[in-house]
Amino acid sequence: MSQFRHGTVDVNRIRLHYVEAGAGPVIVFCHGFPEFWYSWRHQLRFFADNGFHAIALDMRGHGESDVPDDIADYDVLHTVGDVIGLLDSLQIEHAVIVGHDAGTTTAYHAALMRPDRIVGVAGLSVPFMPRGHLSMIEALENEVPPEFYMLYFQAPGVAEADLEKNPRHSLRRLFYANSGMNPGSPIMMMATKERGLIDTLPTAPESLDFLGEDEMDLYEAAFTRTGFSGGLNGYRVFHRNWELTSPWNGMALPIPNLFIGGSVDTVLQFPGFRDAAEAMEEFHILEDAGHWIQSERTPDVNDILLRFCVRVGNRPA
């Protein structure tokens, strides 16, 4: 990882850690949960080698970034502000932004709120859904059982106690259950009062095809440092995000956009998500891939993103 450069910036009253590589047109990566900047390692190398300035954030609450205590500090205005603050600090005028999983919330809203700075947006695993008459959490409560994992994540402290008992065990099970390796994918993750979430998931093999044990060491260290509350708080602000974004109600993405998903990704089984993905400007499904698509299908994802950058004019001279 010698080509990676680590840095921090003070934005929005927190210290934000980021990792960058290369020089040229800028592409910013926002990870999901449970991830940190390292989930973009393959993309950092690829885009640096192809003449780009690639930047992966540790989103607030993750990795080496600060972990605010207040749940409200994880709302979308804060996280979009983190991205724009980073661009300002690094004197970057324009960028393509890529989000995965929960990171798509930040990526899509950065596109909605700052189309003067964001020239293209790509969402991995989670499609863009225009703001409607219900918040995400209200819509889920009407469609899924109360044991559904996103509802299980809502009560502060409950999921933390479950996931933090053994961070490595939790991470391995979450990664395996939602990957193309799991013959039972796609699954709808459900918790129980007796067992929580992690112990209801399929038993994971000793090693994962897309994540080596030395790489798992880094994930374990990252979440041992921060705990899981930062990522979980991102789920706890679903309703707050809806309330804060009323000026953008019903608005479509105003800039070029694409979606990349896996055919056995759990997310595409959620009500309305497949239709939303197909409604985006570019729609790509990778057969037999699961949720961790940038690691499971690295070459395919990199090639699609590179072509997208060329299409929107964000390319090396």
mmCIF file of C-alpha atoms in Angstrom:
data_model
loop_
_atom_site.group_PDB
_atom_site.id
_atom_site.type_symbol
_atom_site.label_atom_id
_atom_site.label_comp_id
_atom_site.label_asym_id
_atom_site.label_seq_id
_atom_site.Cartn_x
_atom_site.Cartn_y
_atom_site.Cartn_z
ATOM 1 C CA MET A 1 0.000 0.000 0.000
ATOM 2 C CA SER A 2 3.021 2.268 -0.432
ATOM 3 C CA GLN A 3 1.286 4.277 -3.178
ATOM 4 C CA PHE A 4 -1.457 5.312 -0.741
ATOM 5 C CA ARG A 5 -1.166 8.675 1.019
ATOM 6 C CA HIS A 6 -2.981 9.186 4.322
ATOM 7 C CA GLY A 7 -4.283 12.566 5.415
ATOM 8 C CA THR A 8 -6.710 14.272 7.776
ATOM 9 C CA VAL A 9 -8.755 17.443 7.502
ATOM 10 C CA ASP A 10 -10.768 19.299 10.113
ATOM 11 C CA VAL A 11 -14.300 19.736 8.756
ATOM 12 C CA ASN A 12 -17.665 20.273 10.441
ATOM 13 C CA ARG A 13 -16.074 20.092 13.896
ATOM 14 C CA ILE A 14 -14.601 16.644 13.349
ATOM 15 C CA ARG A 15 -11.312 15.281 12.087
ATOM 16 C CA LEU A 16 -11.874 13.335 8.886
ATOM 17 C CA HIS A 17 -9.347 10.744 7.722
ATOM 18 C CA TYR A 18 -8.899 9.969 4.050
ATOM 19 C CA VAL A 19 -6.566 7.973 1.818
ATOM 20 C CA GLU A 20 -5.577 9.086 -1.662
ATOM 21 C CA ALA A 21 -3.547 7.860 -4.601
ATOM 22 C CA GLY A 22 -2.543 9.233 -7.973
ATOM 23 C CA ALA A 23 -3.012 12.623 -9.588
ATOM 24 C CA GLY A 24 -5.458 13.947 -12.158
ATOM 25 C CA PRO A 25 -9.255 14.227 -12.320
ATOM 26 C CA VAL A 26 -10.791 13.458 -8.937
ATOM 27 C CA ILE A 27 -12.970 10.502 -7.980
ATOM 28 C CA VAL A 28 -14.188 10.289 -4.363
ATOM 29 C CA PHE A 29 -15.301 7.021 -2.743
ATOM 30 C CA CYS A 30 -17.754 6.762 0.187
ATOM 31 C CA HIS A 31 -17.903 3.353 1.880
ATOM 32 C CA GLY A 32 -20.848 1.634 3.508
ATOM 33 C CA PHE A 33 -21.357 -0.460 6.651
ATOM 34 C CA PRO A 34 -19.518 -2.304 8.065
ATOM 35 C CA GLU A 35 -16.614 -0.918 6.069
ATOM 36 C CA PHE A 36 -13.923 1.758 6.134
ATOM 37 C CA TRP A 37 -11.670 3.369 3.524
ATOM 38 C CA TYR A 38 -9.894 0.071 2.881
ATOM 39 C CA SER A 39 -12.937 -1.371 1.124
ATOM 40 C CA TRP A 40 -11.899 0.833 -1.841
ATOM 41 C CA ARG A 41 -8.257 -0.318 -1.956
ATOM 42 C CA HIS A 42 -8.675 -1.976 -5.357
ATOM 43 C CA GLN A 43 -10.322 1.115 -6.835
ATOM 44 C CA LEU A 44 -7.669 3.458 -5.422
ATOM 45 C CA ARG A 45 -4.905 1.497 -7.134
ATOM 46 C CA PHE A 46 -6.778 1.118 -10.407
ATOM 47 C CA PHE A 47 -7.761 4.751 -10.799
ATOM 48 C CA ALA A 48 -4.346 6.029 -9.718
ATOM 49 C CA ASP A 49 -2.757 3.784 -12.351
ATOM 50 C CA ASN A 50 -5.167 5.183 -14.952
ATOM 51 C CA GLY A 51 -4.372 8.843 -14.376
ATOM 52 C CA PHE A 52 -6.869 9.834 -11.694
ATOM 53 C CA HIS A 53 -6.650 11.346 -8.231
ATOM 54 C CA ALA A 54 -8.598 8.772 -6.212
ATOM 55 C CA ILE A 55 -9.723 9.558 -2.660
ATOM 56 C CA ALA A 56 -11.414 7.197 -0.194
ATOM 57 C CA LEU A 57 -12.892 8.615 2.995
ATOM 58 C CA ASP A 58 -13.209 7.096 6.400
ATOM 59 C CA MET A 59 -16.786 8.277 6.818
ATOM 60 C CA ARG A 60 -17.467 9.910 10.176
ATOM 61 C CA GLY A 61 -17.715 7.248 12.875
ATOM 62 C CA HIS A 62 -15.397 4.851 11.023
ATOM 63 C CA GLY A 63 -11.728 3.990 10.734
ATOM 64 C CA GLU A 64 -9.440 6.812 11.820
ATOM 65 C CA SER A 65 -12.067 9.551 11.544
ATOM 66 C CA ASP A 66 -13.696 10.982 14.644
ATOM 67 C CA VAL A 67 -16.703 9.209 16.148
ATOM 68 C CA PRO A 68 -19.289 11.795 17.278
ATOM 69 C CA ASP A 69 -21.521 10.742 20.160
ATOM 70 C CA ASP A 70 -24.735 12.427 18.997
ATOM 71 C CA ILE A 71 -26.839 10.345 16.597
ATOM 72 C CA ALA A 72 -27.961 13.532 14.813
ATOM 73 C CA ASP A 73 -24.350 14.188 13.831
ATOM 74 C CA TYR A 74 -24.634 11.357 11.290
ATOM 75 C CA ASP A 75 -27.410 12.899 9.223
ATOM 76 C CA VAL A 76 -27.013 13.511 5.515
ATOM 77 C CA LEU A 77 -26.315 17.222 5.860
ATOM 78 C CA HIS A 78 -23.299 16.403 7.995
ATOM 79 C CA THR A 79 -21.970 13.675 5.714
ATOM 80 C CA VAL A 80 -22.441 15.701 2.519
ATOM 81 C CA GLY A 81 -20.801 18.577 4.355
ATOM 82 C CA ASP A 82 -17.861 16.301 5.107
ATOM 83 C CA VAL A 83 -17.391 15.563 1.403
ATOM 84 C CA ILE A 84 -17.629 19.211 0.357
ATOM 85 C CA GLY A 85 -15.376 20.215 3.250
ATOM 86 C CA LEU A 86 -12.790 17.695 2.091
ATOM 87 C CA LEU A 87 -12.931 19.028 -1.476
ATOM 88 C CA ASP A 88 -12.565 22.579 -0.175
ATOM 89 C CA SER A 89 -9.630 21.658 2.063
ATOM 90 C CA LEU A 90 -7.834 19.944 -0.815
ATOM 91 C CA GLN A 91 -8.740 22.785 -3.222
ATOM 92 C CA ILE A 92 -10.648 20.449 -5.516
ATOM 93 C CA GLU A 93 -13.306 22.110 -7.651
ATOM 94 C CA HIS A 94 -15.063 19.114 -9.233
ATOM 95 C CA ALA A 95 -15.264 15.361 -8.662
ATOM 96 C CA VAL A 96 -17.108 12.207 -9.543
ATOM 97 C CA ILE A 97 -18.480 10.588 -6.387
ATOM 98 C CA VAL A 98 -19.026 6.870 -5.824
ATOM 99 C CA GLY A 99 -20.948 5.397 -2.903
ATOM 100 C CA HIS A 100 -21.473 1.837 -1.750
ATOM 101 C CA ASP A 101 -24.247 0.636 0.566
ATOM 102 C CA ALA A 102 -24.877 3.347 3.188
ATOM 103 C CA GLY A 103 -22.315 5.532 1.427
ATOM 104 C CA THR A 104 -24.774 5.968 -1.433
ATOM 105 C CA THR A 105 -26.910 8.191 0.791
ATOM 106 C CA THR A 106 -24.048 10.666 0.961
ATOM 107 C CA ALA A 107 -23.145 10.272 -2.705
ATOM 108 C CA TYR A 108 -26.671 10.763 -4.054
ATOM 109 C CA HIS A 109 -27.390 13.724 -1.802
ATOM 110 C CA ALA A 110 -24.075 15.348 -2.686
ATOM 111 C CA ALA A 111 -25.258 15.137 -6.297
ATOM 112 C CA LEU A 112 -28.658 16.636 -5.415
ATOM 113 C CA MET A 113 -27.300 19.398 -3.207
ATOM 114 C CA ARG A 114 -24.072 20.355 -4.963
ATOM 115 C CA PRO A 115 -24.292 19.662 -8.700
ATOM 116 C CA ASP A 116 -21.890 22.582 -9.127
ATOM 117 C CA ARG A 117 -19.162 20.446 -7.526
ATOM 118 C CA ILE A 118 -20.205 16.856 -8.270
ATOM 119 C CA VAL A 119 -20.092 16.046 -11.999
ATOM 120 C CA GLY A 120 -21.208 12.413 -11.853
ATOM 121 C CA VAL A 121 -22.501 9.965 -9.249
ATOM 122 C CA ALA A 122 -22.291 6.179 -9.111
ATOM 123 C CA GLY A 123 -24.155 4.010 -6.630
ATOM 124 C CA LEU A 124 -23.070 0.466 -5.822
ATOM 125 C CA SER A 125 -25.618 -1.982 -4.352
ATOM 126 C CA VAL A 126 -28.175 0.674 -3.330
ATOM 127 C CA PRO A 127 -30.100 2.628 -6.004
ATOM 128 C CA PHE A 128 -31.215 6.232 -5.882
ATOM 129 C CA MET A 129 -34.801 6.667 -4.715
ATOM 130 C CA PRO A 130 -36.300 10.174 -4.912
ATOM 131 C CA ARG A 131 -37.682 11.477 -1.628
ATOM 132 C CA GLY A 132 -41.311 10.462 -1.247
ATOM 133 C CA HIS A 133 -44.145 10.864 1.236
ATOM 134 C CA LEU A 134 -42.608 8.456 3.773
ATOM 135 C CA SER A 135 -39.146 8.165 5.256
ATOM 136 C CA MET A 136 -37.181 5.010 4.558
ATOM 137 C CA ILE A 137 -37.812 3.711 8.058
ATOM 138 C CA GLU A 138 -41.575 4.364 7.809
ATOM 139 C CA ALA A 139 -41.717 2.594 4.463
ATOM 140 C CA LEU A 140 -39.849 -0.398 5.864
ATOM 141 C CA GLU A 141 -42.131 -0.611 8.891
ATOM 142 C CA ASN A 142 -45.048 -1.001 6.478
ATOM 143 C CA GLU A 143 -43.347 -3.685 4.369
ATOM 144 C CA VAL A 144 -41.109 -5.917 6.504
ATOM 145 C CA PRO A 145 -41.320 -7.765 9.838
ATOM 146 C CA PRO A 146 -40.057 -5.972 12.967
ATOM 147 C CA GLU A 147 -37.164 -8.449 13.097
ATOM 148 C CA PHE A 148 -35.699 -7.015 9.862
ATOM 149 C CA TYR A 149 -32.111 -5.948 10.459
ATOM 150 C CA MET A 150 -32.584 -2.238 9.704
ATOM 151 C CA LEU A 151 -35.352 -2.081 12.303
ATOM 152 C CA TYR A 152 -33.203 -4.084 14.722
ATOM 153 C CA PHE A 153 -30.480 -1.442 14.294
ATOM 154 C CA GLN A 154 -32.749 1.397 15.492
ATOM 155 C CA ALA A 155 -32.491 1.027 19.291
ATOM 156 C CA PRO A 156 -29.160 2.470 20.505
ATOM 157 C CA GLY A 157 -26.949 -0.078 22.216
ATOM 158 C CA VAL A 158 -28.784 -3.232 21.166
ATOM 159 C CA ALA A 159 -27.006 -3.997 17.909
ATOM 160 C CA GLU A 160 -23.737 -2.647 19.319
ATOM 161 C CA ALA A 161 -23.808 -5.278 22.069
ATOM 162 C CA ASP A 162 -24.454 -7.971 19.477
ATOM 163 C CA LEU A 163 -21.791 -6.954 16.945
ATOM 164 C CA GLU A 164 -19.112 -5.953 19.440
ATOM 165 C CA LYS A 165 -19.044 -9.251 21.350
ATOM 166 C CA ASN A 166 -16.597 -10.521 18.745
ATOM 167 C CA PRO A 167 -15.938 -7.998 15.957
ATOM 168 C CA ARG A 168 -14.080 -10.433 13.704
ATOM 169 C CA HIS A 169 -16.804 -13.069 13.993
ATOM 170 C CA SER A 170 -19.475 -10.439 13.310
ATOM 171 C CA LEU A 171 -17.688 -9.037 10.283
ATOM 172 C CA ARG A 172 -16.987 -12.451 8.788
ATOM 173 C CA ARG A 173 -20.624 -13.534 9.104
ATOM 174 C CA LEU A 174 -21.975 -10.276 7.696
ATOM 175 C CA PHE A 175 -19.596 -10.369 4.742
ATOM 176 C CA TYR A 176 -20.247 -14.018 3.946
ATOM 177 C CA ALA A 177 -24.026 -13.937 4.388
ATOM 178 C CA ASN A 178 -24.441 -11.114 1.893
ATOM 179 C CA SER A 179 -21.872 -12.276 -0.651
ATOM 180 C CA GLY A 180 -22.034 -14.347 -3.795
ATOM 181 C CA MET A 181 -20.129 -17.063 -1.912
ATOM 182 C CA ASN A 182 -23.207 -17.863 0.170
ATOM 183 C CA PRO A 183 -25.307 -20.435 -1.741
ATOM 184 C CA GLY A 184 -28.333 -19.130 0.154
ATOM 185 C CA SER A 185 -27.983 -15.579 -1.197
ATOM 186 C CA PRO A 186 -29.933 -13.418 -1.415
ATOM 187 C CA ILE A 187 -31.143 -13.496 2.173
ATOM 188 C CA MET A 188 -33.276 -11.124 4.207
ATOM 189 C CA MET A 189 -31.343 -10.618 7.439
ATOM 190 C CA MET A 190 -33.573 -11.054 10.477
ATOM 191 C CA ALA A 191 -32.727 -10.782 14.165
ATOM 192 C CA THR A 192 -34.380 -12.561 17.077
ATOM 193 C CA LYS A 193 -34.767 -11.469 20.683
ATOM 194 C CA GLU A 194 -32.965 -14.576 21.859
ATOM 195 C CA ARG A 195 -30.042 -14.621 19.422
ATOM 196 C CA GLY A 196 -29.761 -11.099 18.036
ATOM 197 C CA LEU A 197 -28.613 -10.815 14.421
ATOM 198 C CA ILE A 198 -25.117 -12.251 14.081
ATOM 199 C CA ASP A 199 -25.915 -15.716 15.419
ATOM 200 C CA THR A 200 -28.876 -16.040 13.048
ATOM 201 C CA LEU A 201 -26.615 -15.611 10.003
ATOM 202 C CA PRO A 202 -25.069 -18.551 8.130
ATOM 203 C CA THR A 203 -21.823 -19.923 9.509
ATOM 204 C CA ALA A 204 -18.984 -18.459 7.469
ATOM 205 C CA PRO A 205 -16.039 -20.464 6.111
ATOM 206 C CA GLU A 206 -12.562 -19.920 7.510
ATOM 207 C CA SER A 207 -11.614 -17.706 4.573
ATOM 208 C CA LEU A 208 -13.503 -15.564 2.072
ATOM 209 C CA ASP A 209 -12.674 -15.461 -1.624
ATOM 210 C CA PHE A 210 -12.769 -11.670 -1.735
ATOM 211 C CA LEU A 211 -11.169 -10.852 1.633
ATOM 212 C CA GLY A 212 -7.953 -12.441 2.882
ATOM 213 C CA GLU A 213 -7.173 -13.045 6.536
ATOM 214 C CA ASP A 214 -4.560 -10.284 6.573
ATOM 215 C CA GLU A 215 -7.230 -7.956 5.212
ATOM 216 C CA MET A 216 -9.709 -9.183 7.799
ATOM 217 C CA ASP A 217 -7.099 -8.237 10.417
ATOM 218 C CA LEU A 218 -7.402 -4.622 9.258
ATOM 219 C CA TYR A 219 -11.204 -4.671 9.435
ATOM 220 C CA GLU A 220 -11.078 -6.193 12.906
ATOM 221 C CA ALA A 221 -8.619 -3.543 14.088
ATOM 222 C CA ALA A 222 -10.706 -0.731 12.612
ATOM 223 C CA PHE A 223 -13.939 -1.795 14.308
ATOM 224 C CA THR A 224 -12.217 -2.715 17.548
ATOM 225 C CA ARG A 225 -11.011 0.889 17.613
ATOM 226 C CA THR A 226 -14.316 2.600 16.822
ATOM 227 C CA GLY A 227 -16.978 0.087 17.719
ATOM 228 C CA PHE A 228 -20.007 -0.186 15.449
ATOM 229 C CA SER A 229 -22.063 2.763 16.700
ATOM 230 C CA GLY A 230 -20.937 5.179 13.983
ATOM 231 C CA GLY A 231 -22.183 2.945 11.198
ATOM 232 C CA LEU A 232 -25.349 1.994 13.065
ATOM 233 C CA ASN A 233 -26.153 5.651 13.675
ATOM 234 C CA GLY A 234 -26.356 6.060 9.916
ATOM 235 C CA TYR A 235 -29.450 3.821 10.018
ATOM 236 C CA ARG A 236 -30.867 5.745 12.984
ATOM 237 C CA VAL A 237 -31.090 9.003 11.047
ATOM 238 C CA PHE A 238 -33.304 7.684 8.230
ATOM 239 C CA HIS A 239 -36.299 9.681 9.434
ATOM 240 C CA ARG A 240 -34.199 12.732 10.262
ATOM 241 C CA ASN A 241 -32.712 12.637 6.757
ATOM 242 C CA TRP A 242 -36.218 12.585 5.300
ATOM 243 C CA GLU A 243 -37.242 15.603 7.381
ATOM 244 C CA LEU A 244 -34.118 17.564 6.441
ATOM 245 C CA THR A 245 -34.430 16.946 2.706
ATOM 246 C CA SER A 246 -37.950 18.261 2.081
ATOM 247 C CA PRO A 247 -36.646 20.950 -0.342
ATOM 248 C CA TRP A 248 -35.525 18.128 -2.650
ATOM 249 C CA ASN A 249 -38.819 16.214 -2.491
ATOM 250 C CA GLY A 250 -39.342 14.164 -5.647
ATOM 251 C CA MET A 251 -36.223 15.561 -7.317
ATOM 252 C CA ALA A 252 -34.369 13.387 -9.801
ATOM 253 C CA LEU A 253 -30.592 13.266 -9.885
ATOM 254 C CA PRO A 254 -29.509 16.364 -11.841
ATOM 255 C CA ILE A 255 -26.190 14.933 -13.076
ATOM 256 C CA PRO A 256 -25.029 11.783 -14.911
ATOM 257 C CA ASN A 257 -25.566 8.688 -12.772
ATOM 258 C CA LEU A 258 -25.241 4.926 -12.770
ATOM 259 C CA PHE A 259 -26.019 1.890 -10.665
ATOM 260 C CA ILE A 260 -24.000 -1.310 -10.276
ATOM 261 C CA GLY A 261 -25.480 -4.234 -8.367
ATOM 262 C CA GLY A 262 -25.044 -7.943 -7.883
ATOM 263 C CA SER A 263 -27.688 -10.401 -9.018
ATOM 264 C CA VAL A 264 -27.764 -12.050 -5.579
ATOM 265 C CA ASP A 265 -27.469 -8.848 -3.540
ATOM 266 C CA THR A 266 -29.958 -8.786 -0.675
ATOM 267 C CA VAL A 267 -30.692 -5.096 -1.252
ATOM 268 C CA LEU A 268 -32.334 -5.681 -4.622
ATOM 269 C CA GLN A 269 -34.932 -7.843 -2.867
ATOM 270 C CA PHE A 270 -36.229 -4.862 -0.860
ATOM 271 C CA PRO A 271 -39.610 -3.548 -2.059
ATOM 272 C CA GLY A 272 -39.158 -1.120 -4.953
ATOM 273 C CA PHE A 273 -35.369 -1.238 -5.044
ATOM 274 C CA ARG A 274 -34.978 -3.180 -8.285
ATOM 275 C CA ASP A 275 -37.324 -0.799 -10.107
ATOM 276 C CA ALA A 276 -35.418 2.195 -8.717
ATOM 277 C CA ALA A 277 -32.117 0.732 -9.889
ATOM 278 C CA GLU A 278 -33.447 0.128 -13.395
ATOM 279 C CA ALA A 279 -34.666 3.740 -13.547
ATOM 280 C CA MET A 280 -31.153 5.154 -13.227
ATOM 281 C CA GLU A 281 -29.345 6.391 -16.357
ATOM 282 C CA GLU A 282 -27.011 3.413 -16.438
ATOM 283 C CA PHE A 283 -27.994 0.087 -14.892
ATOM 284 C CA HIS A 284 -25.515 -2.766 -14.522
ATOM 285 C CA ILE A 285 -26.131 -6.145 -12.891
ATOM 286 C CA LEU A 286 -23.185 -8.490 -12.344
ATOM 287 C CA GLU A 287 -24.316 -12.099 -12.320
ATOM 288 C CA ASP A 288 -23.670 -14.164 -9.173
ATOM 289 C CA ALA A 289 -22.223 -11.168 -7.322
ATOM 290 C CA GLY A 290 -23.405 -10.253 -3.848
ATOM 291 C CA HIS A 291 -23.397 -7.074 -1.816
ATOM 292 C CA TRP A 292 -19.634 -6.422 -1.498
ATOM 293 C CA ILE A 293 -19.409 -5.871 -5.193
ATOM 294 C CA GLN A 294 -16.294 -3.687 -5.426
ATOM 295 C CA SER A 295 -14.312 -6.514 -3.788
ATOM 296 C CA GLU A 296 -16.202 -9.500 -5.204
ATOM 297 C CA ARG A 297 -16.060 -8.293 -8.809
ATOM 298 C CA THR A 298 -13.246 -5.761 -8.812
ATOM 299 C CA PRO A 299 -12.304 -5.783 -12.539
ATOM 300 C CA ASP A 300 -15.916 -5.428 -13.695
ATOM 301 C CA VAL A 301 -16.671 -2.601 -11.273
ATOM 302 C CA ASN A 302 -13.469 -0.758 -12.147
ATOM 303 C CA ASP A 303 -14.109 -0.986 -15.877
ATOM 304 C CA ILE A 304 -17.694 0.261 -15.558
ATOM 305 C CA LEU A 305 -16.634 3.182 -13.361
ATOM 306 C CA LEU A 306 -13.789 4.111 -15.703
ATOM 307 C CA ARG A 307 -16.118 4.208 -18.702
ATOM 308 C CA PHE A 308 -18.522 6.341 -16.682
ATOM 309 C CA CYS A 309 -15.791 8.846 -15.820
ATOM 310 C CA VAL A 310 -14.905 9.102 -19.499
ATOM 311 C CA ARG A 311 -18.568 9.608 -20.412
ATOM 312 C CA VAL A 312 -19.041 12.506 -18.004
ATOM 313 C CA GLY A 313 -15.817 14.159 -19.115
ATOM 314 C CA ASN A 314 -13.950 13.516 -15.868
ATOM 315 C CA ARG A 315 -10.909 11.906 -17.478
ATOM 316 C CA PRO A 316 -7.177 12.461 -17.764
ATOM 317 C CA ALA A 317 -6.042 14.890 -20.455
#
